[in-house]
Structure formats: C-alpha cells, structure tokens
mmCIF file of C-alpha atoms in Angstrom:
data_model
loop_
_atom_site.group_PDB
_atom_site.id
_atom_site.type_symbol
_atom_site.label_atom_id
_atom_site.label_comp_id
_atom_site.label_asym_id
_atom_site.label_seq_id
_atom_site.Cartn_x
_atom_site.Cartn_y
_atom_site.Cartn_z
ATOM 1 C CA MET A 1 72.765 -47.614 90.789
ATOM 2 C CA THR A 2 73.227 -44.214 92.434
ATOM 3 C CA ASN A 3 76.142 -43.223 94.640
ATOM 4 C CA LYS A 4 73.724 -43.208 97.578
ATOM 5 C CA ASP A 5 72.939 -46.870 96.876
ATOM 6 C CA LYS A 6 76.638 -47.661 96.470
ATOM 7 C CA ILE A 7 77.633 -45.967 99.713
ATOM 8 C CA GLU A 8 75.079 -47.996 101.672
ATOM 9 C CA ILE A 9 76.405 -51.243 100.170
ATOM 10 C CA THR A 10 79.966 -50.088 100.884
ATOM 11 C CA LEU A 11 79.261 -49.162 104.491
ATOM 12 C CA ASP A 12 77.532 -52.492 105.093
ATOM 13 C CA PHE A 13 80.467 -54.435 103.644
ATOM 14 C CA ILE A 14 83.249 -52.566 105.419
ATOM 15 C CA ASN A 15 81.258 -52.861 108.640
ATOM 16 C CA GLU A 16 81.253 -56.653 108.144
ATOM 17 C CA LEU A 17 85.021 -56.599 107.665
ATOM 18 C CA PHE A 18 85.996 -54.053 110.313
ATOM 19 C CA PRO A 19 83.172 -53.660 112.855
ATOM 20 C CA ASN A 20 85.509 -52.316 115.527
ATOM 21 C CA ALA A 21 87.795 -50.123 113.421
ATOM 22 C CA LYS A 22 89.388 -47.309 115.403
ATOM 23 C CA CYS A 23 92.348 -44.953 115.381
ATOM 24 C CA GLU A 24 95.585 -46.961 115.452
ATOM 25 C CA LEU A 25 97.767 -44.105 116.676
ATOM 26 C CA VAL A 26 98.612 -44.542 120.363
ATOM 27 C CA PHE A 27 98.036 -41.457 122.540
ATOM 28 C CA HIS A 28 97.119 -40.736 126.159
ATOM 29 C CA LYS A 29 96.658 -36.956 126.088
ATOM 30 C CA ASP A 30 94.896 -34.697 123.610
ATOM 31 C CA TYR A 31 98.056 -32.896 122.489
ATOM 32 C CA GLU A 32 99.770 -36.249 121.905
ATOM 33 C CA LEU A 33 97.116 -37.071 119.318
ATOM 34 C CA VAL A 34 97.691 -33.780 117.465
ATOM 35 C CA ILE A 35 101.421 -34.426 117.345
ATOM 36 C CA ALA A 36 101.035 -38.091 116.389
ATOM 37 C CA VAL A 37 98.708 -37.276 113.481
ATOM 38 C CA MET A 38 101.061 -34.537 112.277
ATOM 39 C CA LEU A 39 103.969 -37.001 112.455
ATOM 40 C CA SER A 40 102.013 -39.619 110.470
ATOM 41 C CA ALA A 41 102.351 -37.681 107.206
ATOM 42 C CA GLN A 42 104.008 -39.882 104.570
ATOM 43 C CA THR A 43 104.618 -42.758 106.969
ATOM 44 C CA THR A 44 102.678 -45.489 108.786
ATOM 45 C CA ASP A 45 100.851 -45.340 112.105
ATOM 46 C CA LYS A 46 102.946 -48.290 113.278
ATOM 47 C CA SER A 47 106.164 -46.345 112.648
ATOM 48 C CA VAL A 48 104.782 -43.265 114.400
ATOM 49 C CA ASN A 49 103.781 -45.298 117.455
ATOM 50 C CA LYS A 50 107.346 -46.562 117.820
ATOM 51 C CA VAL A 51 108.829 -43.064 117.950
ATOM 52 C CA THR A 52 106.055 -41.420 120.000
ATOM 53 C CA GLU A 53 106.382 -44.113 122.660
ATOM 54 C CA ILE A 54 109.934 -42.890 123.199
ATOM 55 C CA LEU A 55 109.174 -39.187 122.704
ATOM 56 C CA PHE A 56 106.157 -38.977 125.016
ATOM 57 C CA SER A 57 107.831 -41.108 127.705
ATOM 58 C CA LYS A 58 110.943 -38.975 127.783
ATOM 59 C CA TYR A 59 109.030 -35.674 127.605
ATOM 60 C CA ASP A 60 105.820 -36.516 129.414
ATOM 61 C CA THR A 61 104.331 -33.036 129.745
ATOM 62 C CA LEU A 62 103.708 -30.172 127.333
ATOM 63 C CA GLU A 63 106.199 -28.038 129.225
ATOM 64 C CA LYS A 64 108.954 -30.628 128.914
ATOM 65 C CA LEU A 65 108.159 -31.236 125.247
ATOM 66 C CA LYS A 66 108.179 -27.568 124.279
ATOM 67 C CA ASP A 67 111.541 -27.140 126.026
ATOM 68 C CA ALA A 68 113.091 -30.354 124.665
ATOM 69 C CA PRO A 69 116.326 -29.901 122.663
ATOM 70 C CA ILE A 70 115.447 -29.938 118.960
ATOM 71 C CA GLU A 71 118.424 -32.244 118.299
ATOM 72 C CA ASP A 72 117.006 -34.846 120.679
ATOM 73 C CA ILE A 73 113.571 -34.717 119.041
ATOM 74 C CA GLU A 74 115.258 -35.131 115.652
ATOM 75 C CA ASN A 75 117.160 -38.194 116.858
ATOM 76 C CA ILE A 76 113.995 -39.785 118.238
ATOM 77 C CA ILE A 77 111.769 -39.225 115.195
ATOM 78 C CA ARG A 78 114.422 -39.711 112.485
ATOM 79 C CA PRO A 79 113.107 -43.206 111.508
ATOM 80 C CA ILE A 80 109.829 -41.719 110.173
ATOM 81 C CA GLY A 81 111.419 -39.193 107.814
ATOM 82 C CA LEU A 82 110.946 -35.450 107.194
ATOM 83 C CA THR A 83 112.952 -35.085 110.383
ATOM 84 C CA LYS A 84 113.783 -31.373 110.343
ATOM 85 C CA ALA A 85 110.276 -30.144 109.520
ATOM 86 C CA LYS A 86 108.473 -32.554 111.840
ATOM 87 C CA SER A 87 110.814 -31.863 114.773
ATOM 88 C CA LYS A 88 110.255 -28.134 114.331
ATOM 89 C CA HIS A 89 106.492 -28.687 114.312
ATOM 90 C CA VAL A 90 106.642 -30.814 117.484
ATOM 91 C CA LYS A 91 108.308 -27.909 119.308
ATOM 92 C CA GLU A 92 106.025 -25.258 117.827
ATOM 93 C CA ILE A 93 102.781 -27.183 118.410
ATOM 94 C CA SER A 94 103.756 -27.945 122.015
ATOM 95 C CA ASN A 95 104.618 -24.331 122.635
ATOM 96 C CA GLU A 96 101.397 -23.011 121.068
ATOM 97 C CA ILE A 97 99.138 -25.403 123.003
ATOM 98 C CA TYR A 98 101.011 -24.721 126.255
ATOM 99 C CA ASN A 99 100.654 -20.962 125.817
ATOM 100 C CA ARG A 100 96.965 -21.241 124.935
ATOM 101 C CA GLY A 101 95.922 -23.077 128.073
ATOM 102 C CA GLY A 102 97.300 -26.569 127.563
ATOM 103 C CA TYR A 103 94.303 -28.330 126.032
ATOM 104 C CA ILE A 104 92.678 -28.883 122.621
ATOM 105 C CA PRO A 105 89.261 -27.210 122.269
ATOM 106 C CA ASN A 106 86.556 -28.377 119.867
ATOM 107 C CA ASP A 107 87.515 -25.634 117.440
ATOM 108 C CA GLU A 108 88.512 -26.078 113.796
ATOM 109 C CA ASN A 109 90.215 -22.702 113.518
ATOM 110 C CA TYR A 110 92.279 -23.330 116.646
ATOM 111 C CA LEU A 111 93.679 -26.553 115.206
ATOM 112 C CA LEU A 112 94.284 -25.158 111.731
ATOM 113 C CA SER A 113 96.272 -22.296 113.269
ATOM 114 C CA LEU A 114 98.804 -24.743 114.735
ATOM 115 C CA PRO A 115 102.080 -25.190 112.789
ATOM 116 C CA GLY A 116 102.063 -28.250 110.533
ATOM 117 C CA VAL A 117 98.364 -28.956 111.086
ATOM 118 C CA GLY A 118 96.219 -29.208 107.973
ATOM 119 C CA VAL A 119 92.669 -30.271 107.239
ATOM 120 C CA LYS A 120 93.360 -34.005 107.553
ATOM 121 C CA THR A 121 94.955 -33.642 110.999
ATOM 122 C CA LYS A 122 92.186 -31.299 112.125
ATOM 123 C CA ASN A 123 89.516 -33.777 111.037
ATOM 124 C CA VAL A 124 91.194 -36.749 112.710
ATOM 125 C CA VAL A 125 91.667 -34.897 115.993
ATOM 126 C CA LEU A 126 88.148 -33.466 116.237
ATOM 127 C CA ALA A 127 86.537 -36.752 115.192
ATOM 128 C CA GLU A 128 88.601 -38.680 117.730
ATOM 129 C CA LEU A 129 88.403 -36.275 120.665
ATOM 130 C CA TYR A 130 84.913 -34.866 120.167
ATOM 131 C CA GLN A 131 83.177 -37.288 117.774
ATOM 132 C CA ALA A 132 82.833 -34.373 115.350
ATOM 133 C CA PRO A 133 81.290 -35.519 112.031
ATOM 134 C CA PHE A 134 84.403 -35.242 109.861
ATOM 135 C CA ILE A 135 86.018 -37.642 107.428
ATOM 136 C CA ALA A 136 89.779 -37.336 107.204
ATOM 137 C CA VAL A 137 91.011 -38.198 103.725
ATOM 138 C CA ASP A 138 94.361 -39.964 103.802
ATOM 139 C CA THR A 139 95.875 -41.999 100.966
ATOM 140 C CA HIS A 140 93.718 -45.035 101.827
ATOM 141 C CA VAL A 141 90.414 -43.148 101.927
ATOM 142 C CA GLU A 142 91.297 -41.307 98.733
ATOM 143 C CA ARG A 143 92.229 -44.493 96.860
ATOM 144 C CA VAL A 144 89.099 -46.380 97.933
ATOM 145 C CA SER A 145 86.802 -43.432 97.163
ATOM 146 C CA LYS A 146 88.199 -43.063 93.653
ATOM 147 C CA ARG A 147 88.160 -46.788 92.925
ATOM 148 C CA LEU A 148 84.511 -47.035 93.963
ATOM 149 C CA GLY A 149 83.487 -43.955 92.005
ATOM 150 C CA PHE A 150 82.591 -41.705 94.936
ATOM 151 C CA ALA A 151 85.178 -39.226 93.667
ATOM 152 C CA ASN A 152 86.969 -38.494 90.403
ATOM 153 C CA GLN A 153 90.610 -39.400 89.776
ATOM 154 C CA LYS A 154 91.662 -35.749 89.643
ATOM 155 C CA ASP A 155 89.846 -34.740 92.832
ATOM 156 C CA SER A 156 91.954 -33.294 95.648
ATOM 157 C CA PRO A 157 91.644 -34.743 99.174
ATOM 158 C CA ILE A 158 89.419 -31.782 100.103
ATOM 159 C CA GLU A 159 87.107 -32.549 97.162
ATOM 160 C CA VAL A 160 87.009 -36.236 98.134
ATOM 161 C CA GLU A 161 86.123 -35.241 101.702
ATOM 162 C CA PHE A 162 83.307 -32.975 100.496
ATOM 163 C CA LYS A 163 81.830 -35.704 98.281
ATOM 164 C CA LEU A 164 81.994 -38.372 100.994
ATOM 165 C CA GLU A 165 80.396 -36.085 103.551
ATOM 166 C CA LYS A 166 77.525 -35.408 101.145
ATOM 167 C CA LEU A 167 76.940 -39.159 100.860
ATOM 168 C CA ILE A 168 77.462 -40.284 104.459
ATOM 169 C CA ASP A 169 75.094 -39.252 107.214
ATOM 170 C CA LYS A 170 76.680 -37.221 110.012
ATOM 171 C CA SER A 171 75.892 -39.884 112.590
ATOM 172 C CA LYS A 172 77.923 -42.471 110.635
ATOM 173 C CA ARG A 173 80.947 -40.412 109.596
ATOM 174 C CA VAL A 174 83.359 -41.034 112.462
ATOM 175 C CA LYS A 175 82.924 -44.809 112.271
ATOM 176 C CA ALA A 176 82.941 -44.773 108.447
ATOM 177 C CA HIS A 177 86.159 -42.771 108.439
ATOM 178 C CA HIS A 178 87.985 -45.436 110.471
ATOM 179 C CA GLN A 179 86.451 -48.250 108.450
ATOM 180 C CA PHE A 180 87.443 -46.662 105.126
ATOM 181 C CA ILE A 181 91.018 -46.369 106.401
ATOM 182 C CA HIS A 182 91.089 -50.005 107.529
ATOM 183 C CA PHE A 183 89.514 -51.149 104.270
ATOM 184 C CA GLY A 184 92.224 -49.370 102.259
ATOM 185 C CA ARG A 185 95.034 -50.381 104.596
ATOM 186 C CA TYR A 186 94.203 -54.083 104.953
ATOM 187 C CA PHE A 187 91.823 -55.114 102.150
ATOM 188 C CA CYS A 188 91.640 -52.722 99.186
ATOM 189 C CA LEU A 189 95.413 -52.331 99.079
ATOM 190 C CA ALA A 190 97.256 -50.119 96.593
ATOM 191 C CA LYS A 191 98.966 -53.248 95.239
ATOM 192 C CA LYS A 192 97.292 -56.649 95.159
ATOM 193 C CA PRO A 193 93.882 -55.712 96.593
ATOM 194 C CA HIS A 194 91.646 -58.635 97.610
ATOM 195 C CA CYS A 195 89.272 -58.189 94.676
ATOM 196 C CA GLU A 196 87.958 -61.740 94.437
ATOM 197 C CA ALA A 197 86.638 -61.628 97.995
ATOM 198 C CA CYS A 198 85.212 -58.127 97.604
ATOM 199 C CA LYS A 199 81.463 -57.498 97.483
ATOM 200 C CA LEU A 200 82.033 -54.095 95.885
ATOM 201 C CA LYS A 201 83.740 -55.188 92.681
ATOM 202 C CA SER A 202 80.569 -54.803 90.602
ATOM 203 C CA PHE A 203 81.032 -51.023 90.759
ATOM 204 C CA CYS A 204 84.790 -50.778 91.358
ATOM 205 C CA LYS A 205 86.370 -48.848 88.499
ATOM 206 C CA ASP A 206 89.757 -50.531 88.897
ATOM 207 C CA TYR A 207 88.275 -54.021 88.897
ATOM 208 C CA LEU A 208 86.018 -53.334 85.921
ATOM 209 C CA LYS A 209 89.023 -52.234 83.871
#
C-alpha cells in the first residue's frame, strides 16, 4: 500500500470521527488569533482560551494592548508558562501590527517577521483567516504522521509538513489540518491511544510493534 493510498484511508477515517473539526482557540479579531497561537506553544488551547478571555477583554484594542503594562500581561498569562518571553511577544506583536496598519495581510513574510511567530503560527493564521493551503505541524500532527508512516521518526516539523503537503491535495489541507489535530488530541493520544477502535492500525507503526 502506498502512502497515497494510506492518506486517503486516513482522511476518510478522521473525517468520520471529526467531520466538523475546527480551530479551538477563541478569537474575535485577526491579531487576537496571531497572539493566541503564539501563546499556545507548549500548552493547551483550553488554557490559552482562559487567559486570552481576560487579556482581550481588559485590553480590547491593539492600541490598548501594545501600551499595556508588561507586568499586568505577565500576571494574566502566568498560568500558561513561559511568562516572560510570551508577555514580551504580546507587546511586540501588538506594536508591530498597530504600526503596520492594524490588520493581518495574507502574507507569509509579514507573519514570519513578527516577534515570536514561527512557521506553525504562520500556517495556522493563514489557513484560518484566508483558507490558505497550509498544514501546521504541532505535537499532535507530528505524532500521528510518524505513527502512520507519513514521516520518519527523526523528521523535523518542517519536514513533516512538507511530506504531508505532498500527499494531501491543496483543497483538503485546511480541513485535514484540523482533523489531524483533533485525531491526535482526542483519539490517537500520546498515552493510551484508542487503537482497538482505530481503522488505521493495519499500517500504524506503533500498533504493529
């Protein structure tokens, strides 16, 4: 069975499980999404939503957020960790976007030039805001891709992204990206995955071990 065959079976199965998968970060403005995705590094979307609800309510415009006292931002986002670095990025990102017109264009280089924004954040934002055909590789997507043999164990997230995008048609990538995340987050868990109920175990490397 080729990887092309496997990806079709995988997409069919995860579509059965999560037909309406979507971004679980809560945002109401484009810049809020950029900040929320940046904040989600090494923590859960649920935890981020708790702190951004407070942050974006208290500082409800870019201007207010860029001028917010760094100590107050630190106090608000402390529960999600990496407090100093993330607080600094909140201020810097807000300031950069404010000074560049106050909106997020459909531009990869623009996003990657923002402090604390890497390829994963860029992909999530452009896929969510503009339906751009990107697959953001987080820990869930990486784990699932390696278990199912779409990537090698030593592959970096960028290499995993490249291999998935070669296998998945552009028109399906945004939906597949969310479904891969949900599959890894709620079904193919890092510990105690639901293997017995999984239709993909015939080519899952972890299961076959």
